[in-house]
mmCIF file of C-alpha atoms in Angstrom:
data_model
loop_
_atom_site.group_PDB
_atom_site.id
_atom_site.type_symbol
_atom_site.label_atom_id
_atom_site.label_comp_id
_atom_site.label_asym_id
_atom_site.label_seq_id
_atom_site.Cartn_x
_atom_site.Cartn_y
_atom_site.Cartn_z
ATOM 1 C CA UNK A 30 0.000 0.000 0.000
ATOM 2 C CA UNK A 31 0.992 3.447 -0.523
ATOM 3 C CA UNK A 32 2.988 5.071 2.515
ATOM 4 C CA UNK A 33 0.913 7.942 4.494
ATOM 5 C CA UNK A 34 2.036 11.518 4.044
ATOM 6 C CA UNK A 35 0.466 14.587 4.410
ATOM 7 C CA UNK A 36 -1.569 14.510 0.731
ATOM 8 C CA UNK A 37 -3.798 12.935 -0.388
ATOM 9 C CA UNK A 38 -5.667 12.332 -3.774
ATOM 10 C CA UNK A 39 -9.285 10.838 -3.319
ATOM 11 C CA UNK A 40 -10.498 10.069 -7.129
ATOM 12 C CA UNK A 41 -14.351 9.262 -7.587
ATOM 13 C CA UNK A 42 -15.213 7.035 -10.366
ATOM 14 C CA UNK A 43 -17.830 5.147 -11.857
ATOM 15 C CA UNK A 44 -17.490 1.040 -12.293
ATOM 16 C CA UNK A 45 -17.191 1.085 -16.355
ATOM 17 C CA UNK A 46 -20.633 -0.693 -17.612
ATOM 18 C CA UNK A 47 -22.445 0.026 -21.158
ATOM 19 C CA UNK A 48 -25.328 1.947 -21.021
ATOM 20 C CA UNK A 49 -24.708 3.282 -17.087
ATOM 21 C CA UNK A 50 -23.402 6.376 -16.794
ATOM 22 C CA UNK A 51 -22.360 9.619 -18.965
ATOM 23 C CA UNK A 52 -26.012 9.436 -19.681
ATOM 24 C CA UNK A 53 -26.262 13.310 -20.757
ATOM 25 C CA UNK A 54 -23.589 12.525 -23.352
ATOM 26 C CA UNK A 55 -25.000 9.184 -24.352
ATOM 27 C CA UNK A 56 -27.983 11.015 -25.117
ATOM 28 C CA UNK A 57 -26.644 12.634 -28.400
ATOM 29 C CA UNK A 58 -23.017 9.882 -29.184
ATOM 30 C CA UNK A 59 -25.303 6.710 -28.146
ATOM 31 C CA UNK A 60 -24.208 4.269 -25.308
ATOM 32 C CA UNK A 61 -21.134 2.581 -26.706
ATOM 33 C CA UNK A 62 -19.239 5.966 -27.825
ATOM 34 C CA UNK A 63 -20.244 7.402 -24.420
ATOM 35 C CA UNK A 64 -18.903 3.919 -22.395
ATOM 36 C CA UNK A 65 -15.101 4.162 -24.587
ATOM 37 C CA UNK A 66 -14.992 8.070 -23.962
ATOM 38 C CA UNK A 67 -15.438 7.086 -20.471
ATOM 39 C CA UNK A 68 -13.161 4.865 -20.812
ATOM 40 C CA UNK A 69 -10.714 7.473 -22.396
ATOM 41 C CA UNK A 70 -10.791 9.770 -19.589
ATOM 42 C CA UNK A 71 -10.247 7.408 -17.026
ATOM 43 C CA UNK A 72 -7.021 6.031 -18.752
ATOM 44 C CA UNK A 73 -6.493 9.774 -18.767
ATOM 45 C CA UNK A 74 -6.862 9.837 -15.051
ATOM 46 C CA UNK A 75 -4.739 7.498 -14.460
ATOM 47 C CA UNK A 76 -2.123 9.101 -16.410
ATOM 48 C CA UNK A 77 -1.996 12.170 -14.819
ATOM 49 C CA UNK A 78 -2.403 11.154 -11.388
ATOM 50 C CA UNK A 79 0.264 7.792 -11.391
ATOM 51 C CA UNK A 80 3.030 9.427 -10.604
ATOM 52 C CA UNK A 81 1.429 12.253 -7.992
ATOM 53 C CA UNK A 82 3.548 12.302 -4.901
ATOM 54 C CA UNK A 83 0.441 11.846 -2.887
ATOM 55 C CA UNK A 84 -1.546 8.968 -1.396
ATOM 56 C CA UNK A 85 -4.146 8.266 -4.445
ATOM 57 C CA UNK A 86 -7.444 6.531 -3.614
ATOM 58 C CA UNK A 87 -9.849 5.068 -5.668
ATOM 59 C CA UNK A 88 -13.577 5.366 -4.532
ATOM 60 C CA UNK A 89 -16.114 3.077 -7.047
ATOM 61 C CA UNK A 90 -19.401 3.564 -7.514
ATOM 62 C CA UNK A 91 -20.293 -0.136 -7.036
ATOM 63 C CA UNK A 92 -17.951 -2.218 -6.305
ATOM 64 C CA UNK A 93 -14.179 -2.451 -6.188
ATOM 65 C CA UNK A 94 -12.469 -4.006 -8.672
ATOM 66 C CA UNK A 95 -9.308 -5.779 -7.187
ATOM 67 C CA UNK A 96 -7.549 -6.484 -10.425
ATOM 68 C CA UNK A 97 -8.185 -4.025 -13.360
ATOM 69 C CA UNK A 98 -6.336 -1.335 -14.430
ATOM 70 C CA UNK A 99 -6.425 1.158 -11.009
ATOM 71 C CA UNK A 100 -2.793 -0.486 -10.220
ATOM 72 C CA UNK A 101 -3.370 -1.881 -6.529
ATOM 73 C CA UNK A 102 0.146 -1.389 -6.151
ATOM 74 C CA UNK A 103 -0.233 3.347 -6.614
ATOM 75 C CA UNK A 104 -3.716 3.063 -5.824
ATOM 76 C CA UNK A 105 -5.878 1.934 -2.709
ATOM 77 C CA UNK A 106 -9.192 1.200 -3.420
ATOM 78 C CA UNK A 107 -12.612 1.590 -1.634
ATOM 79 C CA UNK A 108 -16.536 1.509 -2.340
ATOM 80 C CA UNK A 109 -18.359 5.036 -2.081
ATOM 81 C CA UNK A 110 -20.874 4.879 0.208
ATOM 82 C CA UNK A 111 -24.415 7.389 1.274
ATOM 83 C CA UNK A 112 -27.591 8.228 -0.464
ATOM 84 C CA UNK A 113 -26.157 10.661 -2.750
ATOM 85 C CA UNK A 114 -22.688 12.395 -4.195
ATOM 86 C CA UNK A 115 -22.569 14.722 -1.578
ATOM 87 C CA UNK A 116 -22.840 12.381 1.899
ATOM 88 C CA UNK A 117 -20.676 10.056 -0.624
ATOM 89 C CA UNK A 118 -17.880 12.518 -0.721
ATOM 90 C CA UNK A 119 -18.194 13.986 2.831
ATOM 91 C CA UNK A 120 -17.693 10.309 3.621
ATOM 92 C CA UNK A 121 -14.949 9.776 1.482
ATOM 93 C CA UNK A 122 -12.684 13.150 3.295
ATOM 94 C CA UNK A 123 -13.657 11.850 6.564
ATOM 95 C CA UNK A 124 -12.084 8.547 6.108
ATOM 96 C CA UNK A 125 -8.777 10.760 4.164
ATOM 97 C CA UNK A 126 -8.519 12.945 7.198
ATOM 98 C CA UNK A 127 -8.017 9.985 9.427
ATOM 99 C CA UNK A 128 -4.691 10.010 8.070
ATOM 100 C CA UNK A 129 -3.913 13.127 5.917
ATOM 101 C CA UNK A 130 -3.657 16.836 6.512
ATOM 102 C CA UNK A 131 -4.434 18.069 2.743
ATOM 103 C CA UNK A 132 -7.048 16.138 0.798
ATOM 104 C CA UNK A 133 -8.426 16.889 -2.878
ATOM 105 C CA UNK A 134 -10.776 15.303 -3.913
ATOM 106 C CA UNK A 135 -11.638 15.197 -8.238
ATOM 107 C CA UNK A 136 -13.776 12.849 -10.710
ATOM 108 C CA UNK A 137 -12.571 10.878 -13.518
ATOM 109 C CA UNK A 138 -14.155 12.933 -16.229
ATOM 110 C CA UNK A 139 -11.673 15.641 -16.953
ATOM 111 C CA UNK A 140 -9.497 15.177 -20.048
ATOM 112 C CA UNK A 141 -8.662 19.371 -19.523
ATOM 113 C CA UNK A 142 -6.360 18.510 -16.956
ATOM 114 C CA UNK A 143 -2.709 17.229 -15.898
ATOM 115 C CA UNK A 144 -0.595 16.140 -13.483
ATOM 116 C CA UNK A 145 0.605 20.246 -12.680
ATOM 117 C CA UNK A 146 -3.343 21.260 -11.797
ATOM 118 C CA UNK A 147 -2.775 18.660 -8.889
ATOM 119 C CA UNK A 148 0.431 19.525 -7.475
ATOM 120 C CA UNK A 149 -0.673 23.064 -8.064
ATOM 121 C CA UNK A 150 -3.980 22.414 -5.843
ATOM 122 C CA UNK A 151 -1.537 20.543 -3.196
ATOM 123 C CA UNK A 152 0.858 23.604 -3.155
ATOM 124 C CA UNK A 153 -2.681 25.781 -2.543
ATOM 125 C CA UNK A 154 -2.945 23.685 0.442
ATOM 126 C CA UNK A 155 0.001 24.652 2.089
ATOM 127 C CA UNK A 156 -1.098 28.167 2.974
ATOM 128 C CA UNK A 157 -5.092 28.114 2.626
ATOM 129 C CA UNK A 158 -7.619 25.942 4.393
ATOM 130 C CA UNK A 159 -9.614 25.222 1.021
ATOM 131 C CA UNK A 160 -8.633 25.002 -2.684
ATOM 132 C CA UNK A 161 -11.630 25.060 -6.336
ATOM 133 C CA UNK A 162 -11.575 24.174 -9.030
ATOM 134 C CA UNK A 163 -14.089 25.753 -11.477
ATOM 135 C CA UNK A 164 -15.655 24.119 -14.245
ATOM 136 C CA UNK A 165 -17.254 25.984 -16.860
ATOM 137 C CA UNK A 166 -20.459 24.278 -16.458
ATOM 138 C CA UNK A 167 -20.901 26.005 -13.214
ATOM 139 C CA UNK A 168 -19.485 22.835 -10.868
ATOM 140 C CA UNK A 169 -16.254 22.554 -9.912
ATOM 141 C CA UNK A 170 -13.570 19.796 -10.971
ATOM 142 C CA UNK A 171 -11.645 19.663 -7.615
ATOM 143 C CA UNK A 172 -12.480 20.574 -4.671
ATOM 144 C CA UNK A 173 -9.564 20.137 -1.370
ATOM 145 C CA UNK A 174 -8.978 21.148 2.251
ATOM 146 C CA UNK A 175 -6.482 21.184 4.636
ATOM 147 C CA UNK A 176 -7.103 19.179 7.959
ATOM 148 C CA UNK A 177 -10.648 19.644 7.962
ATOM 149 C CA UNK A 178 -14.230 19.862 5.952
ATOM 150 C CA UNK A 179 -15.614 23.417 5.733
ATOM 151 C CA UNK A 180 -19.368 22.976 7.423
ATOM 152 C CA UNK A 181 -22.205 22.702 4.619
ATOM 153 C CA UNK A 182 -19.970 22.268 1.907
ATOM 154 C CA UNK A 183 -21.734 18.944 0.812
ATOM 155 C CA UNK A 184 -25.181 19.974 1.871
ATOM 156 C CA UNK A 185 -28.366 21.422 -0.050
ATOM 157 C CA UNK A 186 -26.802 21.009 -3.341
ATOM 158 C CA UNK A 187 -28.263 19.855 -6.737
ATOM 159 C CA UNK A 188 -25.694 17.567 -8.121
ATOM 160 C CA UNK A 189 -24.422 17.995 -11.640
ATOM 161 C CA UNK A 190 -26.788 21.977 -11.523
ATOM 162 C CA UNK A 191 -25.164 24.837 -12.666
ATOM 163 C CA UNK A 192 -25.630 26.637 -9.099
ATOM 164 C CA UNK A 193 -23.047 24.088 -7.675
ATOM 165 C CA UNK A 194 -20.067 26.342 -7.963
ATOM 166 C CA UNK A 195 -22.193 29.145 -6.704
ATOM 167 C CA UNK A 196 -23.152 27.763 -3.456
ATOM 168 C CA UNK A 197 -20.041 26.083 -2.278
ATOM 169 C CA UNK A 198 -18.108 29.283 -2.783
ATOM 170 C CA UNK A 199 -20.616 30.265 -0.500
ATOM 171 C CA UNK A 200 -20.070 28.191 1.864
ATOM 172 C CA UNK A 201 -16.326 28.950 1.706
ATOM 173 C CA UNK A 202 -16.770 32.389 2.276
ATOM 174 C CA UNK A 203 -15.449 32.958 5.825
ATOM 175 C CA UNK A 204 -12.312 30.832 4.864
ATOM 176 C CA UNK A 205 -8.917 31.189 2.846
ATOM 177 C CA UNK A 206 -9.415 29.535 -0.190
ATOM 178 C CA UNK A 207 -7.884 29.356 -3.067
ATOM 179 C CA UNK A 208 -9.341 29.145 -6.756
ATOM 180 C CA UNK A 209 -7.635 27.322 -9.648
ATOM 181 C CA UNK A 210 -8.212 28.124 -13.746
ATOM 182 C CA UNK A 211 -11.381 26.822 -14.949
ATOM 183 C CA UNK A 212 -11.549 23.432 -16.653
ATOM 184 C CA UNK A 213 -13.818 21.985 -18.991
ATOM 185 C CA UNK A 214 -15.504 18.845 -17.645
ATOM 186 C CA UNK A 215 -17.019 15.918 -19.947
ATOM 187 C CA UNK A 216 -20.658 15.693 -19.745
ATOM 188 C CA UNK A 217 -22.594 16.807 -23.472
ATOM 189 C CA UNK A 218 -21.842 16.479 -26.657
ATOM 190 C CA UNK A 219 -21.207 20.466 -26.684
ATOM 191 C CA UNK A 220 -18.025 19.525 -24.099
ATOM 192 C CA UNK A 221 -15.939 17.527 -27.115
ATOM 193 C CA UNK A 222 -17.153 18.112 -30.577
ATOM 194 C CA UNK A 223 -14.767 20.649 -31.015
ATOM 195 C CA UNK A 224 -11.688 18.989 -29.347
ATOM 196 C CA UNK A 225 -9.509 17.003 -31.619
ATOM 197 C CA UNK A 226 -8.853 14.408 -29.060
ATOM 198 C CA UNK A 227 -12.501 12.993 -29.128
ATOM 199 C CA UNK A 228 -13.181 12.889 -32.833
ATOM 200 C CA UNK A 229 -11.640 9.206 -32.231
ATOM 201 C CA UNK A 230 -14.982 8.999 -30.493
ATOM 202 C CA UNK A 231 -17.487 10.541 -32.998
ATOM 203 C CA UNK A 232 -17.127 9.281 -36.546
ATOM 204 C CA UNK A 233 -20.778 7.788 -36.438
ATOM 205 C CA UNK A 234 -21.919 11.195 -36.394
#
């Protein structure tokens, strides 16, 4: 397992299955274009998070998978678990903070971002109690604290809304936090027809 230090990387992903999630984007590319994008980004994921200098856990939707390609060796793994996204992430921090001063937490959806954005968002940590990422769809990317949540944070929010953003900088209001460049997450159409790497993904048409 990965030795403990003061960062750590909580990634929330959703078990691979056709037809089950990236519905939005399935919608308009069809359920097999939308389960290899997925596919896509989290390879992409992986890449950019492998070599992090950071404890890097993997949280499934469903069920963890002991033996696919979430290296059990960089990554520990663990089943998300509450009602919805939010008590699923407040749980996920509280179990990181058992061990870790600085924890960010991001999706596996994000093919506008690298290996720097992280280390940047760690470096945040070091002198603010919270770090954002924006995403231009009015959510946020990653979102990270040091030592502690930031009360409400994952409360009276409508998941995947474009008044996400809105609210939690809200509730970060009476902190120091920090806000990273905006980032374009994958969930239309509208996110990737333009962007050369997805054409791959789009031939059909």
């Amino acid at each position: 397992m990965n030795t403990k230090n003061g960062n750590c990387l909580i990634i929330f992903t959703r078990n691979p299955e056709l037809g089950v999630g990236k519905r939005r984007l399935a919608k308009t590319v069809g359920d097999e274009a939308a389960f290899e994008i997925y596919k896509f980004l989290l390879a992409h994921t992986r890449q950019i998070t492998k070599d992090l200098k950071a404890t890097k856990q993997v949280w499934y939707s469903e069920q963890v998978h002991k033996n696919d390609d979430w290296d059990h060796m960089l990554y520990d793994k663990y089943v998300q678990e509450g009602a919805d996204l939010g008590i699923r992430m407040e749980h996920a921090f509280q179990e990181a903070f058992k061990n870790h001063d600085h924890v960010i937490i991001i999706g596996s959806d994000l093919q506008d971002m690298n290996q720097a954005d992280l280390e940047k968002a760690f470096e945040q940590l070091e002198s603010h109690d919270a770090v954002i990422g924006p995403a231009e769809d009015g959510g946020y990317y990653l979102l990270g604290f040091t030592k502690k949540l930031v009360q409400g944070v994952f409360q009276d929010k409508e998941w995947g809304a474009a008044s996400v953003l809105e609210k939690t900088l809200g509730n970060l209001k009476n902190v120091n936090y920090a806000v990273l460049e905006e980032r374009n997450d994958v969930d239309y159409y509208e996110d990737i027809k333009d962007i050369p790497v997805f054409q791959q993904f789009l031939k059909h048409i």
